[in-house]
Amino acid sequence: MLPTRRNSFNSIIYFCTMTEKRTELQDLGEFGLIRHLTDSISLQNPTSKVGIGDDAAVLDFDAEDEVLVSTDMLVEGVHFDLTYAPLKHLGYKAVVVNLSDIYAMGGVASQITVSIAVSNRFSTEALEELYVGMRLACERYQVDLVGGDTTSSTSGLIISITAIGTVAKGQRVLRSGAKEKDLLVVTGDLGSAYMGLQLLEREKQVFQGAPGAQPNLEGYDYQLERQLKPEARKDIIDMFNELGLQPTSMIDVSDGLASELIHLGEASGLGVQLYEDKLPIDPSTFDMAREFNLDPSVCALSGGEDYELLFTISQSDYDKIKASPHFSVIGYMTETKGAYYLIDKQEKVHEITAQGWDAFLEKRKEDIDPDKQPASE
Ligand code: ADP
Ligand code: MG
């Protein structure tokens, strides 16, 4: 086991599998394991009436609210790689990515359920680490873990989490609500989680080529944290309430900006015009992309897992966000359904595809109706 660095999650990122104290899962049995993993969990939300321990959880929501439900499944080898994702981080991330879907509806998450399928390759201690991470995320986002299921798998680990939340009636934000000329806004910055993954994959190759080699992860804390321990933008939903801002449509950036803006465009029956020079990229991510011979804009457009919020607002709401460092206006919605364009830094026009943008598919700027440009751009 190779301790490589401490990050702000106060844990060491190891390459390689756990070799410490090991209690076999069968020593505890299913019920013993569930009790072991969940007995320190307590309920914080008044809407959580009955949690773990009965046949079903009991929740009690206000009649003025609508209830939001979202599920995601994470499969070892497909969605995560335990060579470099510490189990505590994985538990944290598994919860956060689910909560992000609730925030992307304009709601607040209040409960989760967690189901795991696990092979005997894992020890009780390993699952404890996973649950430490999940509990930390629950505390941070004030969410109660109210139930789940535990079963065995023949290989690897599968984690399925369901997040439950609420949004006041009339305030839910769908993907389909964008209007022509609405401004397209994104929170935070993009591409860093992708660069973190590039680094981890690079060091994994080195490690596999020369077992025992010390992974070189120095100086990339921000990108590693964005990849291994992302945060969901609950703070933005609180901000919307404070600003009195109701986005017209919204989605979270899990697959990548290009793919998400196409989802908004398709659901709303509109096109999108995006400006490369408006893409928010952290300077350290910009430099790192260059160092890895990647185009920083392509990383911001195609790299996923940033868990920022992408949303549209009416132009008349621009004043509410313009002074905030959390928001970047990156483009606007256009009339033509299916027309997704990027204006690059040389003012050349490119078609955006779900994978990013095709540098060979250039269009002339005049092809795009100048009358459709919003005034505040
Ligand atoms: P059942 O037989 O009704 O499915 P279980 O024995 O599977 O009940 O679960 C007992 C209790 O523990 C239930 O409240 C369930 O929600 C909870 N639970 C089971 N597995 C997990 C898990 N992995 N994480 C959290 N809670 C769990
Ligand atoms: Mg069960």
Coordinates of C-alpha atoms in Angstrom, one line a residue, residues 28-264:
L28 CA -21.1 -10.9 10.7
G29 CA -23.8 -12.2 8.4
E30 CA -26.3 -10.0 6.5
F31 CA -28.2 -8.6 9.5
G32 CA -25.0 -8.2 11.6
L33 CA -23.4 -6.3 8.7
I34 CA -26.4 -4.0 8.2
R35 CA -26.5 -3.3 11.9
H36 CA -22.8 -2.7 12.0
L37 CA -22.9 -0.2 9.1
T38 CA -26.0 1.7 10.1
D39 CA -26.3 1.6 13.9
S40 CA -24.7 5.1 14.3
I41 CA -27.1 6.7 11.8
S42 CA -29.6 9.1 13.4
L43 CA -32.4 11.1 11.7
Q44 CA -32.1 14.9 11.4
N45 CA -34.9 16.0 9.1
P46 CA -38.4 16.5 10.6
T47 CA -39.8 14.9 7.4
S48 CA -38.0 11.6 8.3
K49 CA -40.5 9.8 10.6
V50 CA -39.1 6.2 10.6
G51 CA -35.7 5.3 9.2
I52 CA -33.6 2.1 9.1
G53 CA -35.0 -0.9 10.9
D54 CA -38.5 -1.5 9.8
D55 CA -39.9 -2.9 6.5
A56 CA -40.1 0.6 5.0
A57 CA -39.1 4.1 5.9
V58 CA -41.9 6.6 6.7
L59 CA -41.7 10.1 5.4
D60 CA -44.1 13.0 5.9
F61 CA -44.0 16.0 3.5
D62 CA -45.8 19.3 3.5
A63 CA -48.8 19.4 1.2
E64 CA -47.5 22.5 -0.5
D65 CA -44.4 20.6 -1.8
E66 CA -43.9 18.2 -4.6
V67 CA -41.7 15.2 -3.9
L68 CA -38.7 14.5 -6.1
V69 CA -37.1 11.0 -6.5
S70 CA -34.0 10.1 -8.4
T71 CA -31.9 6.9 -8.6
D72 CA -28.4 6.2 -9.8
M73 CA -26.4 2.9 -9.9
L74 CA -22.6 2.7 -9.8
V75 CA -20.9 -0.4 -10.9
E76 CA -17.2 -1.2 -10.1
G77 CA -15.1 -1.2 -13.3
V78 CA -17.7 0.8 -15.1
H79 CA -18.3 3.9 -13.0
F80 CA -15.5 3.7 -10.5
D81 CA -12.0 2.2 -10.2
L82 CA -10.9 1.1 -6.8
T83 CA -7.3 1.3 -7.8
Y84 CA -7.4 5.0 -7.1
A85 CA -10.8 5.8 -5.7
P86 CA -10.6 5.4 -1.9
L87 CA -13.8 3.8 -0.5
K88 CA -14.5 6.8 1.8
H89 CA -14.3 9.1 -1.2
L90 CA -16.4 6.7 -3.3
G91 CA -19.2 6.7 -0.6
Y92 CA -19.1 10.4 -0.4
K93 CA -19.3 10.8 -4.2
A94 CA -22.0 8.2 -4.6
V95 CA -24.3 10.2 -2.4
V96 CA -23.3 13.6 -3.8
V97 CA -24.0 12.7 -7.4
N98 CA -27.5 11.6 -6.5
L99 CA -28.2 14.8 -4.5
S100 CA -27.1 16.8 -7.5
D101 CA -30.0 15.4 -9.5
I102 CA -32.5 16.7 -6.8
Y103 CA -30.8 20.2 -6.8
A104 CA -31.0 20.2 -10.6
M105 CA -34.8 20.2 -10.2
G106 CA -34.6 23.3 -8.0
G107 CA -35.3 21.1 -5.0
V108 CA -33.8 20.2 -1.7
A109 CA -32.8 16.7 -0.9
S110 CA -33.9 15.2 2.4
Q111 CA -33.5 11.4 2.4
I112 CA -31.5 8.7 0.6
T113 CA -31.7 4.9 0.5
V114 CA -28.5 2.9 -0.2
S115 CA -28.4 -0.5 -1.8
I116 CA -25.2 -2.4 -2.1
A117 CA -24.2 -5.7 -3.8
V118 CA -20.8 -6.8 -2.6
S119 CA -18.5 -9.8 -3.2
N120 CA -16.5 -11.4 -0.5
R121 CA -13.4 -9.7 -1.9
F122 CA -14.5 -6.8 0.4
S123 CA -14.0 -6.9 4.1
T124 CA -16.3 -5.4 6.8
E125 CA -13.7 -2.7 7.3
A126 CA -13.8 -1.7 3.6
L127 CA -17.6 -1.3 3.7
E128 CA -17.2 0.7 6.9
E129 CA -15.0 3.1 5.0
L130 CA -17.7 3.4 2.3
Y131 CA -20.3 4.2 4.9
V132 CA -18.1 6.8 6.6
G133 CA -17.9 8.6 3.3
M134 CA -21.7 8.3 2.8
R135 CA -22.4 9.5 6.3
L136 CA -20.1 12.5 5.9
A137 CA -22.0 13.5 2.7
C138 CA -25.4 13.0 4.6
E139 CA -24.2 15.4 7.4
R140 CA -22.8 17.9 5.0
Y141 CA -26.0 18.1 2.9
Q142 CA -28.4 17.5 5.8
V143 CA -29.9 14.3 4.4
D144 CA -31.1 11.2 6.3
L145 CA -30.1 7.7 5.3
V146 CA -33.5 6.0 5.8
G147 CA -33.0 2.5 4.3
G148 CA -31.6 0.3 1.7
D149 CA -30.8 -3.3 0.8
T150 CA -27.7 -5.5 1.2
T151 CA -27.0 -8.4 -1.0
S152 CA -24.0 -10.4 -2.4
S153 CA -22.4 -10.2 -5.8
T154 CA -20.2 -12.7 -7.5
S155 CA -17.7 -10.0 -8.5
G156 CA -17.1 -6.5 -7.3
L157 CA -19.2 -3.8 -5.8
I158 CA -22.4 -2.2 -7.0
I159 CA -23.9 0.8 -5.2
S160 CA -27.5 2.0 -6.0
I161 CA -28.6 5.2 -4.3
T162 CA -32.1 6.7 -4.4
A163 CA -32.4 10.4 -3.4
I164 CA -35.6 11.9 -2.2
G165 CA -36.3 15.6 -1.9
T166 CA -39.0 18.3 -2.2
V167 CA -39.6 21.5 -4.1
A168 CA -42.4 24.0 -3.4
K169 CA -45.3 23.6 -5.9
G170 CA -44.7 25.9 -8.9
Q171 CA -40.9 26.0 -8.3
R172 CA -39.7 22.8 -9.9
V173 CA -37.3 23.5 -12.8
L174 CA -37.5 21.1 -15.7
R175 CA -35.2 20.6 -18.7
S176 CA -38.0 21.6 -21.0
G177 CA -38.7 25.2 -19.8
A178 CA -36.1 27.2 -21.7
K179 CA -37.4 30.0 -23.9
E180 CA -35.9 31.6 -27.0
K181 CA -33.2 34.2 -26.1
D182 CA -32.9 33.0 -22.5
L183 CA -29.4 33.2 -21.2
L184 CA -27.5 30.0 -20.7
V185 CA -25.7 30.1 -17.4
V186 CA -23.3 27.7 -15.7
T187 CA -22.1 27.6 -12.0
G188 CA -18.5 27.2 -10.9
D189 CA -15.9 26.0 -13.4
L190 CA -15.7 23.1 -15.8
G191 CA -13.2 20.5 -16.9
S192 CA -11.3 20.0 -13.6
A193 CA -12.9 16.7 -12.7
Y194 CA -11.9 15.4 -16.1
M195 CA -8.3 16.5 -15.7
G196 CA -8.2 14.8 -12.3
L197 CA -9.3 11.6 -14.0
Q198 CA -6.7 12.0 -16.7
L199 CA -4.0 12.3 -14.0
L200 CA -5.2 9.3 -12.1
E201 CA -5.4 7.2 -15.2
R202 CA -1.9 8.2 -16.2
E203 CA -0.5 7.3 -12.8
K204 CA -2.4 4.0 -12.8
Q205 CA -0.6 3.1 -16.1
V206 CA 2.7 4.0 -14.5
F207 CA 1.9 2.0 -11.4
Q208 CA 0.8 -1.1 -13.3
G209 CA 3.9 -0.9 -15.5
A210 CA 6.1 -0.7 -12.4
P211 CA 4.4 -1.9 -9.2
G212 CA 5.8 -0.1 -6.3
A213 CA 6.3 3.1 -8.3
Q214 CA 5.3 6.2 -6.3
P215 CA 2.4 7.9 -8.0
N216 CA 3.1 11.5 -8.8
L217 CA 0.0 13.4 -7.8
E218 CA 1.8 16.5 -6.4
G219 CA 0.4 19.9 -7.3
Y220 CA -3.0 18.8 -8.7
D221 CA -5.0 18.9 -5.5
Y222 CA -7.9 20.8 -7.0
Q223 CA -8.4 18.5 -10.0
L224 CA -8.1 15.3 -7.8
E225 CA -10.6 16.7 -5.3
R226 CA -13.0 17.6 -8.1
Q227 CA -12.8 14.0 -9.4
L228 CA -12.6 12.0 -6.2
K229 CA -14.7 14.1 -3.9
P230 CA -17.1 16.4 -5.9
E231 CA -19.6 18.6 -4.2
A232 CA -23.2 19.2 -5.4
R233 CA -24.4 22.8 -5.7
K234 CA -27.0 22.9 -2.9
D235 CA -25.6 26.4 -2.2
I236 CA -26.9 27.6 -5.6
I237 CA -30.5 26.5 -4.9
D238 CA -30.3 28.5 -1.6
M239 CA -28.9 31.4 -3.6
F240 CA -31.8 31.2 -6.2
N241 CA -34.2 31.6 -3.3
E242 CA -32.3 34.6 -1.8
L243 CA -32.1 36.2 -5.2
G244 CA -35.7 35.5 -6.0
L245 CA -34.5 33.9 -9.2
Q246 CA -36.5 31.2 -11.0
P247 CA -34.5 29.5 -13.7
T248 CA -36.5 28.5 -16.8
S249 CA -34.7 25.2 -17.2
M250 CA -31.9 23.3 -15.5
I251 CA -29.7 20.2 -15.6
D252 CA -26.6 19.2 -13.7
V253 CA -23.3 18.7 -15.5
S254 CA -22.6 15.0 -15.0
D255 CA -21.8 13.8 -18.6
G256 CA -20.2 17.0 -19.9
L257 CA -21.4 20.5 -20.8
A258 CA -21.9 19.7 -24.5
S259 CA -24.1 16.7 -23.8
E260 CA -26.1 18.6 -21.1
L261 CA -26.8 21.7 -23.2
I262 CA -28.1 19.4 -26.0
H263 CA -30.4 17.8 -23.4
L264 CA -31.8 21.3 -22.5

